[in-house]
Short mmCIF file of C-alpha atoms in Angstrom, two decimals:
data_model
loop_
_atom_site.label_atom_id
_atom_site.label_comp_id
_atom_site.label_asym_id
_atom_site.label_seq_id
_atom_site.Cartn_x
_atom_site.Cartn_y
_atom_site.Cartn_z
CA UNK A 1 -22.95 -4.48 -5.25
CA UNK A 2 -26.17 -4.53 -7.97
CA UNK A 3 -24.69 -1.54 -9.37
CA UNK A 4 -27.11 1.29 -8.21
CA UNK A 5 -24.50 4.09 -7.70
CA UNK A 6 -26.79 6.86 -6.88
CA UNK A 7 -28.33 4.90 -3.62
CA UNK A 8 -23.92 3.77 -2.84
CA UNK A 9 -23.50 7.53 -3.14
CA UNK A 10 -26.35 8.47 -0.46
CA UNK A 11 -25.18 5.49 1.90
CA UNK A 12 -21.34 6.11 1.72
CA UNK A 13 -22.33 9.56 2.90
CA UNK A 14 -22.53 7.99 6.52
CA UNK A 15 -19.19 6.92 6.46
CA UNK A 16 -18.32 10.46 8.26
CA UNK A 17 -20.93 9.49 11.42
CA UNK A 18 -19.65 9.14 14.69
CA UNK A 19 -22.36 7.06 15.75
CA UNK A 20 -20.88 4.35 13.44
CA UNK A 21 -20.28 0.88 15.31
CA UNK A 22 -16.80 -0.57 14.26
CA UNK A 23 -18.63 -3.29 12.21
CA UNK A 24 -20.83 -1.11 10.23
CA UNK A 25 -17.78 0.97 9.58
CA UNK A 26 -15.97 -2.03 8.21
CA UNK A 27 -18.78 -2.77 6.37
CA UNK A 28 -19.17 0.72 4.80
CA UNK A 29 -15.65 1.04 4.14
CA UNK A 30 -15.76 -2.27 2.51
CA UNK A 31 -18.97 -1.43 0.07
CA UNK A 32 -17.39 2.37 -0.94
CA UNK A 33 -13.97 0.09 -1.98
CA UNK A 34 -16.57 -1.81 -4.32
CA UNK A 35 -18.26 1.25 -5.65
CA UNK A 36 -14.20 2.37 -6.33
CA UNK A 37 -13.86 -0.46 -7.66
CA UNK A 38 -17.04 -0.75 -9.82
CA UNK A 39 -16.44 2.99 -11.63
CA UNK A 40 -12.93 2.00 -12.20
CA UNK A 41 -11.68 4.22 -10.03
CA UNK A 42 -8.71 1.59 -9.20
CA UNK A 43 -6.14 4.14 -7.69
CA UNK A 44 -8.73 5.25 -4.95
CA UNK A 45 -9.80 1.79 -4.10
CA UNK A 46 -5.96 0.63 -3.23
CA UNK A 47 -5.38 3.36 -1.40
CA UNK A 48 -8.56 2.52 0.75
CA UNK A 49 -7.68 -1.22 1.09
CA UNK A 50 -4.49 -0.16 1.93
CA UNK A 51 -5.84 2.05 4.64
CA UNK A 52 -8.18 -0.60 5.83
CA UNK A 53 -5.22 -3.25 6.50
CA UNK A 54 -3.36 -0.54 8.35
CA UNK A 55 -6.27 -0.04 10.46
CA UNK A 56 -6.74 -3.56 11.16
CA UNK A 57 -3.28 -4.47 11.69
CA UNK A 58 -2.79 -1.80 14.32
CA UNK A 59 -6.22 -2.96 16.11
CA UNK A 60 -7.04 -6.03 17.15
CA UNK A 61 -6.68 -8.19 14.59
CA UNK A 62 -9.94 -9.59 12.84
CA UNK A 63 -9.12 -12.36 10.54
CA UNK A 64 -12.62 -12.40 8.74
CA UNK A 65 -12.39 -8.27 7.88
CA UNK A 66 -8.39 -8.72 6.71
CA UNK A 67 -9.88 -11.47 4.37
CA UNK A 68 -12.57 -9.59 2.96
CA UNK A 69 -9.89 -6.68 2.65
CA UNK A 70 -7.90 -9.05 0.76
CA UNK A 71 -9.93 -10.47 -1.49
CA UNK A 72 -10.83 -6.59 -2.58
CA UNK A 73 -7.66 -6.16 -2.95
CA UNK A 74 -7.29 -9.16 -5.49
CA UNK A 75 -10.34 -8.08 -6.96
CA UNK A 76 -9.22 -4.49 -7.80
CA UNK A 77 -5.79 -6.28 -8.95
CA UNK A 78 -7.45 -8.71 -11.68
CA UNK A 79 -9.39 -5.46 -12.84
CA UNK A 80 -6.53 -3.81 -13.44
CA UNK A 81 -5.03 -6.41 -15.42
CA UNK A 82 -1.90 -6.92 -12.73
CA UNK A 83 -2.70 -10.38 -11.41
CA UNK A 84 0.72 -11.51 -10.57
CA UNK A 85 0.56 -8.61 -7.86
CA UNK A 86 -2.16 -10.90 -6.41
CA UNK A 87 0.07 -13.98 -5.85
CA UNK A 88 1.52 -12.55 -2.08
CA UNK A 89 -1.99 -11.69 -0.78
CA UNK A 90 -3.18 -14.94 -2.21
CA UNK A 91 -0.46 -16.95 -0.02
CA UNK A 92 -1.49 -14.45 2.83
CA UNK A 93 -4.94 -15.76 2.51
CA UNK A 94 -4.17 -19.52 2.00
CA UNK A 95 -1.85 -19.22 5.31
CA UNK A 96 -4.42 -18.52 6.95
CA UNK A 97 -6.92 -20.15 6.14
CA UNK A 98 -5.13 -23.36 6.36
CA UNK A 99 -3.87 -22.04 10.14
CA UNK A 100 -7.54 -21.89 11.48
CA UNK A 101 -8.62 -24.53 8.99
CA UNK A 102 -10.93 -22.89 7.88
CA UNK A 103 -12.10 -24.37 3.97
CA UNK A 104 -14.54 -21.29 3.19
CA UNK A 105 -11.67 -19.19 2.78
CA UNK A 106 -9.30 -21.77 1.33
CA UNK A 107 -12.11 -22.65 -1.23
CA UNK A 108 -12.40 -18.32 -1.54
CA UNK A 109 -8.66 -18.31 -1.97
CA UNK A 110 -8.19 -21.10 -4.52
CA UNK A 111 -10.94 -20.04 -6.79
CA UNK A 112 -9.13 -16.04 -6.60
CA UNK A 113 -5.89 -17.90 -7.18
CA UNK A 114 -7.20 -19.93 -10.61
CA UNK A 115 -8.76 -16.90 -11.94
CA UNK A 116 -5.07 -15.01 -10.92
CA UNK A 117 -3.53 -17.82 -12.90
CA UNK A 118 -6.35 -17.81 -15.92
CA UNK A 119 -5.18 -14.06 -16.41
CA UNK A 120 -1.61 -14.80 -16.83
CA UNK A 121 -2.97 -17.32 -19.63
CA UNK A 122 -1.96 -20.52 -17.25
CA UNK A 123 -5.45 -21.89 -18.25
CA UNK A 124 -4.00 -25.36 -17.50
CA UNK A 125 -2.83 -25.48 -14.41
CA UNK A 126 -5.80 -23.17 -13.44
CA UNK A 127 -7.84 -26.22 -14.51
CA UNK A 128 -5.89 -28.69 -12.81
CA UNK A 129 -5.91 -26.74 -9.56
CA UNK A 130 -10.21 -26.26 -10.01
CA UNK A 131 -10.79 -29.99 -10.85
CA UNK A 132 -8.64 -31.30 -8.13
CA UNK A 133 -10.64 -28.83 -5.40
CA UNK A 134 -14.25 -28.87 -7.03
CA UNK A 135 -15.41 -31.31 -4.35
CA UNK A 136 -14.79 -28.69 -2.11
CA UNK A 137 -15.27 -25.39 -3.76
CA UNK A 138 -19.05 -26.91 -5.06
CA UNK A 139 -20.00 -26.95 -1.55
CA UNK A 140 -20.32 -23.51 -1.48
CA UNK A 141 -23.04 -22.07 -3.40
CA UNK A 142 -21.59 -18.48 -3.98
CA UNK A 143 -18.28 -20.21 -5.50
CA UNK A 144 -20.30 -22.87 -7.64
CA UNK A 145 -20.71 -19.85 -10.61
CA UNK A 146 -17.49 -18.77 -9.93
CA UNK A 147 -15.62 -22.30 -10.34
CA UNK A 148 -18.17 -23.09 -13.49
CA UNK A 149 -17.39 -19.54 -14.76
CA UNK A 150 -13.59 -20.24 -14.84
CA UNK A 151 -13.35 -23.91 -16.23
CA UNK A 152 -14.96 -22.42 -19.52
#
């Protein structure tokens, strides 16, 4: 995630072990579709999210690894300039997160939904939706930047 590609590189390489718990696997799988996404490699990194979900929706279901899939997958959709493909996964993730009330990931959700919206130059209502839910969203710290970062 700093950006160190030659130490991603050397950890991804235990990706192939067999003596890989199912959460470190997740959590592998999860930092090589950042890498992907981080050389630009945006093709690759679908096709792993894609996997991912698959994987998770044939398993037992684990809401907090289908979010973080999600949210990659929003991520590598703003980067490649297609936001509106963003707005399905984004009502995925507001779903539920309103279903287990959970406001983490609604707060998550909102502030992926006003930067979906600030791409698609709907700076106002991407605004409107971040000053309405700033209470919230400023009670997370990693969000605060985020939320700032956007009502520029």
């Amino acid at each position: 995630e700093t950006g160190d590609h030659l130490t991603v590189n050397k950890i991804l390489l235990k990706l192939r072990s067999p003596r890989l718990t199912d959460e470190h696997l997740k959590k592998l799988k999860l930092l090589e579709i950042k890498y992907l996404i981080s050389t630009g490699d945006y093709e690759q990194a679908m096709q792993r999210v894609s996997e991912s979900l698959t994987d998770l929706d044939t398993n037992v279901m684990n809401a907090e690894w289908k979010f973080k899939f999600q949210v990659e997958n929003c991520h590598i959709l703003l980067s490649c300039g297609m936001a509106v493909r963003c707005f399905p996964i984004l009502k995925d993730m507001f779903d539920s997160s309103m279903q287990s009330k959970n406001a983490l990931r609604a707060s998550e959700s909102m502030v992926l939904l006003c930067a979906t919206l600030k791409q698609l130059g709907k700076d106002e209502e991407s605004r409107f939706l971040l000053e309405n839910n700033l209470h919230v969203i400023l009670q997370y710290r990693h969000l605060e930047t985020k939320a700032i970062e956007l009502l520029k």
